[in-house]
Every structure is written in C-alpha cells, then in structure tokens.
PDB file of C-alpha atoms in Angstrom:
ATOM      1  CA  UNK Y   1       0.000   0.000   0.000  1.00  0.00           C
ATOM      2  CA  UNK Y   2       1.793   3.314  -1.188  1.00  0.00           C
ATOM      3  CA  UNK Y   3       1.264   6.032   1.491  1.00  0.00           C
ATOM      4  CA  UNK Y   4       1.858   8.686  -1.124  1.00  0.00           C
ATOM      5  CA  UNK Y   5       1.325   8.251  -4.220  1.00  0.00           C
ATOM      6  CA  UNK Y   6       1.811  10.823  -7.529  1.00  0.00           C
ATOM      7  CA  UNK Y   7       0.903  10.615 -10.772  1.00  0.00           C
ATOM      8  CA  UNK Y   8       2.488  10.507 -13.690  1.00  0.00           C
ATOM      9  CA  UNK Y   9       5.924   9.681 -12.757  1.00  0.00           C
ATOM     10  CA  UNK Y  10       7.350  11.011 -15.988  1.00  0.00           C
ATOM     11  CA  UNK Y  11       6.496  13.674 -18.107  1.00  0.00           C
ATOM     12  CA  UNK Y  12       7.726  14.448 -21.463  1.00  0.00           C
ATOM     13  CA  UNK Y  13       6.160  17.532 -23.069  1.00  0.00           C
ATOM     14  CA  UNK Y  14       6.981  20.511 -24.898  1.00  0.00           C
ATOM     15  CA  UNK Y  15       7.118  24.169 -24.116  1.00  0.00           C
ATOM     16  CA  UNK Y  16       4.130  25.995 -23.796  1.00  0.00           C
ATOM     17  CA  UNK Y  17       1.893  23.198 -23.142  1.00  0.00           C
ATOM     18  CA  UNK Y  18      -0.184  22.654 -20.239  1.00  0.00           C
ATOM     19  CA  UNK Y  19       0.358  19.514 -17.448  1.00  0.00           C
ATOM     20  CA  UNK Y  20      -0.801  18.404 -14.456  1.00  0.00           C
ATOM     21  CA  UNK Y  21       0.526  16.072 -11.729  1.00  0.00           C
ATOM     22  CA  UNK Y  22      -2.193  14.831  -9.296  1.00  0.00           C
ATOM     23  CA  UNK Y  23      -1.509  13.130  -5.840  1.00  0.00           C
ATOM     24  CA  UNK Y  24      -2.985  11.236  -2.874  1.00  0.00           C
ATOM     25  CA  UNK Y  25      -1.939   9.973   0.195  1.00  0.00           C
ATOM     26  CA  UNK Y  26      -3.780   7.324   2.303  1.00  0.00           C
ATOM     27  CA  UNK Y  27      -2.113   7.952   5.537  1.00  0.00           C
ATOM     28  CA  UNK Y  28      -5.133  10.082   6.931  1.00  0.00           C
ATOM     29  CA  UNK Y  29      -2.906  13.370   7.400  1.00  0.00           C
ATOM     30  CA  UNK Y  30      -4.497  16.424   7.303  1.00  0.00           C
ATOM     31  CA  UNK Y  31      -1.271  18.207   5.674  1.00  0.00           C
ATOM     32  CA  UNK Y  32      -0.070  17.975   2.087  1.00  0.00           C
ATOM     33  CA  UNK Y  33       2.879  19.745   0.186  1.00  0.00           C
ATOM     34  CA  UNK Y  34       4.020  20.291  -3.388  1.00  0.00           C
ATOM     35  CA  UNK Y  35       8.503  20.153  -3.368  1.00  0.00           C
ATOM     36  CA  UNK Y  36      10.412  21.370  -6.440  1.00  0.00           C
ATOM     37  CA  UNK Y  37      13.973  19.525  -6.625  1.00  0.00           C
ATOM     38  CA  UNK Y  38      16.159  21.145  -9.394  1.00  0.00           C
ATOM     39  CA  UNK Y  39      19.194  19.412 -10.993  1.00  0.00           C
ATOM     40  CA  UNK Y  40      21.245  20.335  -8.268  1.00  0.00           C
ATOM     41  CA  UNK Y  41      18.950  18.517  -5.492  1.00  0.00           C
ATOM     42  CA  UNK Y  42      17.701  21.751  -4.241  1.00  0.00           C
ATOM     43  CA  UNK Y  43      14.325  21.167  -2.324  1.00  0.00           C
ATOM     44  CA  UNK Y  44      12.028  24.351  -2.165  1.00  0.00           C
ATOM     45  CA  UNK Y  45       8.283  24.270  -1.196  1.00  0.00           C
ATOM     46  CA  UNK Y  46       6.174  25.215  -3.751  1.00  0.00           C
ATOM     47  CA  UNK Y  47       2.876  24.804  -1.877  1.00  0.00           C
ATOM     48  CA  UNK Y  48       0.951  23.802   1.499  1.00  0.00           C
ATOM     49  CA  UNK Y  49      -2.452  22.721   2.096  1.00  0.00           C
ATOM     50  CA  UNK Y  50      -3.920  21.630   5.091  1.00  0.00           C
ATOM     51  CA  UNK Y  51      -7.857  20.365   4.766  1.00  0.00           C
ATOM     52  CA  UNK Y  52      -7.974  21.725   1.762  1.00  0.00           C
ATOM     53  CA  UNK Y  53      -7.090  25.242   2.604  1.00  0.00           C
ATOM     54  CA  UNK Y  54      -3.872  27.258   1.247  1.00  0.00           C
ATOM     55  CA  UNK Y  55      -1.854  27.602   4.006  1.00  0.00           C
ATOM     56  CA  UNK Y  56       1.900  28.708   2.122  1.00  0.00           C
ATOM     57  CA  UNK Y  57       2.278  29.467  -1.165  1.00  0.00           C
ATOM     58  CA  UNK Y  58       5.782  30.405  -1.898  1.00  0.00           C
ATOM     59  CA  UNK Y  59       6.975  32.717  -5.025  1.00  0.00           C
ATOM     60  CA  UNK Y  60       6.345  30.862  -7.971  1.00  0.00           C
ATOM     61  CA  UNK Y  61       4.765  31.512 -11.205  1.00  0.00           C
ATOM     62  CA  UNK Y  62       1.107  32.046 -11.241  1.00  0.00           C
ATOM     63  CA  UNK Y  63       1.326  29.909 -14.345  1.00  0.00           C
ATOM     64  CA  UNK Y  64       1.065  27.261 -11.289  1.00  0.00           C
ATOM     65  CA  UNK Y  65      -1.973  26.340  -9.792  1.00  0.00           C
ATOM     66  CA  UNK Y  66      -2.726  24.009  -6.929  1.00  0.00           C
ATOM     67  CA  UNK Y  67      -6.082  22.480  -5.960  1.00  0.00           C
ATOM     68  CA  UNK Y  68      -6.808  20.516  -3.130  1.00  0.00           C
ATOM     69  CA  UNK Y  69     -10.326  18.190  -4.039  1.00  0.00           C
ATOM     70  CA  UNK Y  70     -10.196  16.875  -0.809  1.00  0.00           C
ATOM     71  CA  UNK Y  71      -7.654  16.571   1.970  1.00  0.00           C
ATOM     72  CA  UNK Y  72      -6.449  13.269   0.487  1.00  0.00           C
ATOM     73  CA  UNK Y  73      -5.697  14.882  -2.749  1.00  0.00           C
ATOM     74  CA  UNK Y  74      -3.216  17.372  -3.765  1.00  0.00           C
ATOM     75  CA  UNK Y  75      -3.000  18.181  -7.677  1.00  0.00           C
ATOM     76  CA  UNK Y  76      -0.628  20.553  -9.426  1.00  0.00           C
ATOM     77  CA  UNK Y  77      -1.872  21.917 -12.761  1.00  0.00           C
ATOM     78  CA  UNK Y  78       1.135  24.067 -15.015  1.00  0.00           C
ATOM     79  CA  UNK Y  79       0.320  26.261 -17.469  1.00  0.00           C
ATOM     80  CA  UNK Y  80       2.774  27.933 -20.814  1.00  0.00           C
ATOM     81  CA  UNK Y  81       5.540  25.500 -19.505  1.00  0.00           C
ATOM     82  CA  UNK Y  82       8.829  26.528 -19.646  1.00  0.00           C
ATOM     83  CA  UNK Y  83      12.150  25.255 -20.266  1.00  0.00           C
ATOM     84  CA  UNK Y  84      13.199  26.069 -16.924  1.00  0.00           C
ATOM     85  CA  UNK Y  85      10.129  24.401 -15.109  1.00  0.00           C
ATOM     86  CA  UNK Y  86      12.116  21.219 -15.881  1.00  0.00           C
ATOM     87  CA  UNK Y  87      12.716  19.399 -12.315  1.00  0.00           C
ATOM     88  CA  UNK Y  88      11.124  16.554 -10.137  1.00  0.00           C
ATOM     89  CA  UNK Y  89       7.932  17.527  -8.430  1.00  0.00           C
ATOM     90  CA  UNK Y  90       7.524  15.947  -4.740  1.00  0.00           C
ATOM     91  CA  UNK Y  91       4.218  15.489  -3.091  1.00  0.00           C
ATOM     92  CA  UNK Y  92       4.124  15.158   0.043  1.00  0.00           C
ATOM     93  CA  UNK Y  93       2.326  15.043   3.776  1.00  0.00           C
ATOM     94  CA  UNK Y  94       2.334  15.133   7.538  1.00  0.00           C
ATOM     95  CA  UNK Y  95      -0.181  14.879  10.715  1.00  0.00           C
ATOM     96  CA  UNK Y  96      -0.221  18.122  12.026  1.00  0.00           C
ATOM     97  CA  UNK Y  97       1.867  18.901  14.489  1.00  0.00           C
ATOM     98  CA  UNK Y  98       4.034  15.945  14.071  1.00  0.00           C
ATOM     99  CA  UNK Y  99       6.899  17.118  11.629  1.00  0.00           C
ATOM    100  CA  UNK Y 100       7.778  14.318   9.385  1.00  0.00           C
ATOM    101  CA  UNK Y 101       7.471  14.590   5.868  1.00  0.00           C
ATOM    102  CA  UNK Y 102       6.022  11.742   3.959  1.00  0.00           C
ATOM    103  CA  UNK Y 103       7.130  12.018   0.222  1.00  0.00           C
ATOM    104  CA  UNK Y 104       5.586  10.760  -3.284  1.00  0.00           C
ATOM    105  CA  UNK Y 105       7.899   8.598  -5.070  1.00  0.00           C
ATOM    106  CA  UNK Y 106       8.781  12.593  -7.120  1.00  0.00           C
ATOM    107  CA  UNK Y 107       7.167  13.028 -10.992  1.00  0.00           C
ATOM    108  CA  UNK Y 108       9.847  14.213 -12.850  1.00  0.00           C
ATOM    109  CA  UNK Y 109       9.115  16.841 -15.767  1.00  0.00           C
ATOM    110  CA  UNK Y 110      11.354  17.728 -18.681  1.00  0.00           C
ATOM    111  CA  UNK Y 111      10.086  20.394 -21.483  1.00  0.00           C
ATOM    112  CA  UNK Y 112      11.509  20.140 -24.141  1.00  0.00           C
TER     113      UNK Y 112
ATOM    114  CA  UNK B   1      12.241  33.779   6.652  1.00  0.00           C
ATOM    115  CA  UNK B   2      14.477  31.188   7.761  1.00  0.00           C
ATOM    116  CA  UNK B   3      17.983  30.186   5.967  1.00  0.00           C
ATOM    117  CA  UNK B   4      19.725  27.256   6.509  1.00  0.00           C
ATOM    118  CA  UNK B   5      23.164  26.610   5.573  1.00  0.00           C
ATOM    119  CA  UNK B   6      24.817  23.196   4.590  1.00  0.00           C
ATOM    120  CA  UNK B   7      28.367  21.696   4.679  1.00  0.00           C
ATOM    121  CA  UNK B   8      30.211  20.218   3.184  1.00  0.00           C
ATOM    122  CA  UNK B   9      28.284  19.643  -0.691  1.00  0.00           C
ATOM    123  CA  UNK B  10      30.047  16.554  -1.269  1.00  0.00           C
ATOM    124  CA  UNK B  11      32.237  14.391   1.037  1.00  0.00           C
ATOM    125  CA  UNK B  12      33.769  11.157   0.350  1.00  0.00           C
ATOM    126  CA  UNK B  13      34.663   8.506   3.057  1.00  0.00           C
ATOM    127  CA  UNK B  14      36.304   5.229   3.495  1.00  0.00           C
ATOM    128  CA  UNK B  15      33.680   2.431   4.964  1.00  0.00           C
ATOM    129  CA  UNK B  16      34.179   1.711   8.434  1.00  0.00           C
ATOM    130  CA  UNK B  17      35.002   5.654   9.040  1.00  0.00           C
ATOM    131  CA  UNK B  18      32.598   8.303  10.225  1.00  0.00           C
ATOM    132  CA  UNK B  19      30.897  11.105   8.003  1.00  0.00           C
ATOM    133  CA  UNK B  20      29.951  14.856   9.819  1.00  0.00           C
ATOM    134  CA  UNK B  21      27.446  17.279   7.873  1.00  0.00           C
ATOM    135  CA  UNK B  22      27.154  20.184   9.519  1.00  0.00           C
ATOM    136  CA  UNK B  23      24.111  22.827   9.253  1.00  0.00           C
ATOM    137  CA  UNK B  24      23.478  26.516  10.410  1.00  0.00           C
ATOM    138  CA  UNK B  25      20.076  28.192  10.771  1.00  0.00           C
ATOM    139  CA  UNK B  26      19.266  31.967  10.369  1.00  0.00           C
ATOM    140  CA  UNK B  27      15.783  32.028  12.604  1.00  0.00           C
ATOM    141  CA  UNK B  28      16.496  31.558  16.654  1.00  0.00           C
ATOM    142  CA  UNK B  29      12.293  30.426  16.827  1.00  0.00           C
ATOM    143  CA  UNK B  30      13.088  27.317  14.951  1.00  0.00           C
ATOM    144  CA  UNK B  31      12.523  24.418  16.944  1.00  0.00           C
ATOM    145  CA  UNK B  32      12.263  21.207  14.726  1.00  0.00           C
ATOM    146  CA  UNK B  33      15.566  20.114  13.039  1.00  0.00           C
ATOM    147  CA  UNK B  34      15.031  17.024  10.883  1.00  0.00           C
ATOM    148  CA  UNK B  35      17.662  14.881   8.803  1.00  0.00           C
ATOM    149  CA  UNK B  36      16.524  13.313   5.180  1.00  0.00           C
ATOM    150  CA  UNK B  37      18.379  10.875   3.501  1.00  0.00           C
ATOM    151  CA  UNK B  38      17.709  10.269  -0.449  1.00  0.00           C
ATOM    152  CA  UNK B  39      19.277   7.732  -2.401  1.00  0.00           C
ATOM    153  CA  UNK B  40      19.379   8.200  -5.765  1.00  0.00           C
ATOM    154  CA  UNK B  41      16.420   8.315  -8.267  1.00  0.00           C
ATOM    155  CA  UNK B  42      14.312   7.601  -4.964  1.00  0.00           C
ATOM    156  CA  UNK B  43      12.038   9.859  -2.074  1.00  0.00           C
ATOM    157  CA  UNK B  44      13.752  11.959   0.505  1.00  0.00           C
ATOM    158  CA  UNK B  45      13.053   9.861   3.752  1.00  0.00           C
ATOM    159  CA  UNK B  46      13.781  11.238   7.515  1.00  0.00           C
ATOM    160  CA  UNK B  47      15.801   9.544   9.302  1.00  0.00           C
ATOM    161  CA  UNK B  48      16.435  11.159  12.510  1.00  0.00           C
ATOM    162  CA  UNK B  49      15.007  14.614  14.037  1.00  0.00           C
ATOM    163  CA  UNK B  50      15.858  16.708  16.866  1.00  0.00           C
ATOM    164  CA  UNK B  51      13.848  19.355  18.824  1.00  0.00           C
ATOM    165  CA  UNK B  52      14.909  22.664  20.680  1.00  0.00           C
ATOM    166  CA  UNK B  53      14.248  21.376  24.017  1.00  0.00           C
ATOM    167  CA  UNK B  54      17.412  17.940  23.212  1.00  0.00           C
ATOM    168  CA  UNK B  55      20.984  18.934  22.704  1.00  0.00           C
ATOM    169  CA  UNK B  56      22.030  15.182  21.190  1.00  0.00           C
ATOM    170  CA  UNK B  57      19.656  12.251  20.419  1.00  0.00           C
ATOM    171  CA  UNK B  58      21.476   8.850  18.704  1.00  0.00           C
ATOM    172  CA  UNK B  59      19.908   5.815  16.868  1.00  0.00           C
ATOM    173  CA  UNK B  60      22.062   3.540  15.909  1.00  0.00           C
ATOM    174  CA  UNK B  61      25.380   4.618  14.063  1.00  0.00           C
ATOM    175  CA  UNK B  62      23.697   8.012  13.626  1.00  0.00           C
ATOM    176  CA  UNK B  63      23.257  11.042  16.155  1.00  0.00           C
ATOM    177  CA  UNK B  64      22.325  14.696  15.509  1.00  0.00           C
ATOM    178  CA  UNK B  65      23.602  17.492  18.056  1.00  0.00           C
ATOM    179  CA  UNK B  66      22.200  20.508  18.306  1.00  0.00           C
ATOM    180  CA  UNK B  67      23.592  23.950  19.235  1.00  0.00           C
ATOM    181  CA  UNK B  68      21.009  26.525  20.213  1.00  0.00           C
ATOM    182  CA  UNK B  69      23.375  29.217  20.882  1.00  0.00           C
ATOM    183  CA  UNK B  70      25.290  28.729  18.056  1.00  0.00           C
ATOM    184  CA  UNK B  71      22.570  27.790  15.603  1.00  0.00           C
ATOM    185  CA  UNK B  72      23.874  24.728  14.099  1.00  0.00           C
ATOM    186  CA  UNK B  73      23.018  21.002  14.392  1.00  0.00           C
ATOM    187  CA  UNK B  74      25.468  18.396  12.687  1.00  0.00           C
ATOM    188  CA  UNK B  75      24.496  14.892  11.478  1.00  0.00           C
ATOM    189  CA  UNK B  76      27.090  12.046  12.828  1.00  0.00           C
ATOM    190  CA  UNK B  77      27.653   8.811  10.990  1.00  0.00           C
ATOM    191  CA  UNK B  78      29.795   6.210  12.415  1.00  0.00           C
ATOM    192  CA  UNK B  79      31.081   2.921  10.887  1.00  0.00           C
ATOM    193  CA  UNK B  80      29.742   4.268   7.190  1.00  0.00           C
ATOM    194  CA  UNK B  81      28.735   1.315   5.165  1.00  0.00           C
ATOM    195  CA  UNK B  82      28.478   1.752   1.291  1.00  0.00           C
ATOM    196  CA  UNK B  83      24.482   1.769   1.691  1.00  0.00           C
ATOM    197  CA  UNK B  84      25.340   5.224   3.595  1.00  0.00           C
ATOM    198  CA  UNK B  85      25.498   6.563  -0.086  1.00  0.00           C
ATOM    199  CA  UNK B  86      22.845   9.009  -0.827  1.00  0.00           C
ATOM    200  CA  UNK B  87      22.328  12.748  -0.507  1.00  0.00           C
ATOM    201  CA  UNK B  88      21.558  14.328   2.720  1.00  0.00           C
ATOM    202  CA  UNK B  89      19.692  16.885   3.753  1.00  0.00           C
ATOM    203  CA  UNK B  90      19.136  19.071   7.035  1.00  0.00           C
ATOM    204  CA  UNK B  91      16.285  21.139   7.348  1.00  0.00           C
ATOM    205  CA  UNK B  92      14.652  23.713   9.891  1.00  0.00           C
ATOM    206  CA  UNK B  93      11.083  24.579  11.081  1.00  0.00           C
ATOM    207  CA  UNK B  94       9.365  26.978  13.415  1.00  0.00           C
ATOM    208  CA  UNK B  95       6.581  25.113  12.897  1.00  0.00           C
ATOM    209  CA  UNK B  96       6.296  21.428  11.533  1.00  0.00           C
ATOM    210  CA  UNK B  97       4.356  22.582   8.243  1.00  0.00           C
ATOM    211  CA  UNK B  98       6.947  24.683   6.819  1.00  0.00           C
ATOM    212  CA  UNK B  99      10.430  22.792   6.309  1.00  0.00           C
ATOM    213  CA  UNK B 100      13.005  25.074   4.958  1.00  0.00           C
ATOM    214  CA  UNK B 101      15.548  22.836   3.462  1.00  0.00           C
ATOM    215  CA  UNK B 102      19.482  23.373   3.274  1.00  0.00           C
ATOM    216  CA  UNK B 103      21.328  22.631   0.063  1.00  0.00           C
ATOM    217  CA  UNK B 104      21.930  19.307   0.308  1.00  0.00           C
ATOM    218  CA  UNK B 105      25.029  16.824   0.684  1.00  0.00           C
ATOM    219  CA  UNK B 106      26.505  13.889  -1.851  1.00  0.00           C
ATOM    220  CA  UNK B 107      27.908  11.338   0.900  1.00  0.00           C
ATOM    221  CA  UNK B 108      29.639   8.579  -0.717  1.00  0.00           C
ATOM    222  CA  UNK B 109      31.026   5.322   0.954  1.00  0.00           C
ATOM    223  CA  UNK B 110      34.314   4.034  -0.429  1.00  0.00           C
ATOM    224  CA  UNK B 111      34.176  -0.060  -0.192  1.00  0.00           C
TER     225      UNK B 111
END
C-alpha cells in the first residue's frame, strides 16, 4: 500500500503546453505539500495545504496552480511550460503537528 | 524567513570511518531540526530529528547534536557502510508545516 502516491511519474512535453501532476496519500494526514527539486537537489516548497485550505504558497509563477479536491488529494496543474520548469515535483504530507514529511515517489518533468 | 546553511556539498569517506554534515540556521524560533536521507532516483526519507528542548539524540550509528546558541546542528555517521550513499539533507522549522531545506550533501562510501 503506497502512502503517497503521484501521478504521472514522468512527463515528457513541450514548451508551452499545459500539465498536471495529481496526488494522494492514504495515511489520513491532514497536511499535504508540493517540493520542487532542481538538478542540483535543491528542495524548495512550492505549496501547502492543510484540509484543503492554502496555508503557504511560496513565489512561484502564477502559471502554477494548486487544488486541493479533498484533503487526500493534492494536484498541481502548469500552465505555458517553460524550459526552466524542468525538475522533479515531490508530493508530500504530515499529521499536524508531528513534523515528518512523507514524500511521493517525485514526478519528474522535462520540457523540451 | 528562515535560511539554513549546509556543509560540506560533497564528502567522500572510506567504509568503516565516520561522516559529519554540519548545518546553520538563520531564525532563533526554529525548533524542529530534521535529517533526510535520499538515495538516488528515490524519495527523501527522515531519518532522525531533533527538537529545541534535546541537545544530542542517537539511533544507531547516527546522532544529531544541536547547538542553540550557536545555531547549528550536525548529522554524525559512524562505521559508514556503502548503503550510507545518498544525498543528505538538514532542514529547519518553526513550525512542523513549513520545512526550509538546506542545500543538500553527496555522501559517498568508499568499499
């Protein structure tokens, strides 16, 4: 049983198209994340939910657009990509209060 | 916002010796200092974690110390083994919803 689990786990697409990368997590947390890791590892939130509410939402493009269904699900929709979008999206959750993050297995984008 | 600082980027060992990554933090209020470990093509996974209110905690061959005054925490391997390979990472939270990462470090394990 995957605890988090993201969808698709590659993506191939050119620039200026439109993507999205959808994720659950059956571990019953009330706290999900989208992670950008860049070629050189770097991890930087992107986004923060927590029951479906937008709780931190970093700098990044408005050309990126969260939406939280349900607080099982955590999708990330990208529009106009861009060469430089390229990197490996991580999902991810916690209980509240607890602290540990529980990562998706990462989708990894390239545009082309 | 917070800022945290990692050291060494890359650090080779031989197996059987120990491996130190050390960490610095901007924000005094942080009070959760976790450890991820990520081997390649795979998930960041936490290994150990340390709060504000513990100066040293130890599992195994690995311990985390933490310097409040200072504002650094260092991760301590002992006895590496080649499956220590993997990229580590420190991070540093006020509160336990937003992480703030530092840069990451390439440990690898010399057989």
């Amino acid at each position: 049983d995957t605890a988090v689990s993201q969808t698709p786990k590659y993506l191939v697409t050119q620039m200026g198209n439109d993507k999205s990368i959808k994720c659950e997590q059956n571990l019953g947390h009330d706290t999900m994340y989208w992670y950008k890791q860049d070629s050189k590892k770097f991890l930087k939130i992107m986004f923060s939910y927590n029951n479906k509410e937008l709780i931190i939402n970093e700098t990044v493009p408005n050309r990126f657009s969260p939406k939280s269904p349900d607080k099982a699900h955590l999708n990330l929709h990208i529009n106009s990509l861009e060469l430089g979008d390229s990197a490996v999206y991580f999902c991810a959750s916690s209980p509240v209060g607890a602290g540990e993050l529980f990562f998706g297995e990462g989708s990894r984008l390239t545009v082309l | 916002g917070e800022n945290v600082e990692q050291h060494p980027s890359t650090l080779s060992v031989q197996e059987g010796d120990s491996a130190v990554i050390k960490c610095t933090y901007s924000d005094s209020a942080s009070n959760y200092f976790p450890w991820y470990k990520q081997e390649l093509g795979k998930r960041p996974q936490l290994i150990i974690d340390i709060r504000s209110n513990v100066g040293e905690k130890k599992d195994q061959r690995i311990a985390v110390t933490l310097n409040k005054t200072a504002k650094h925490f260092s991760l301590h391997i002992t006895e590496t083994q080649p499956e220590d390979s993997a990229v580590y990472f420190c991070a540093a939270a006020v509160s336990a919803r937003q992480l703030t990462f530092g840069s990451g470090t390439q440990l690898t394990v010399l057989p």
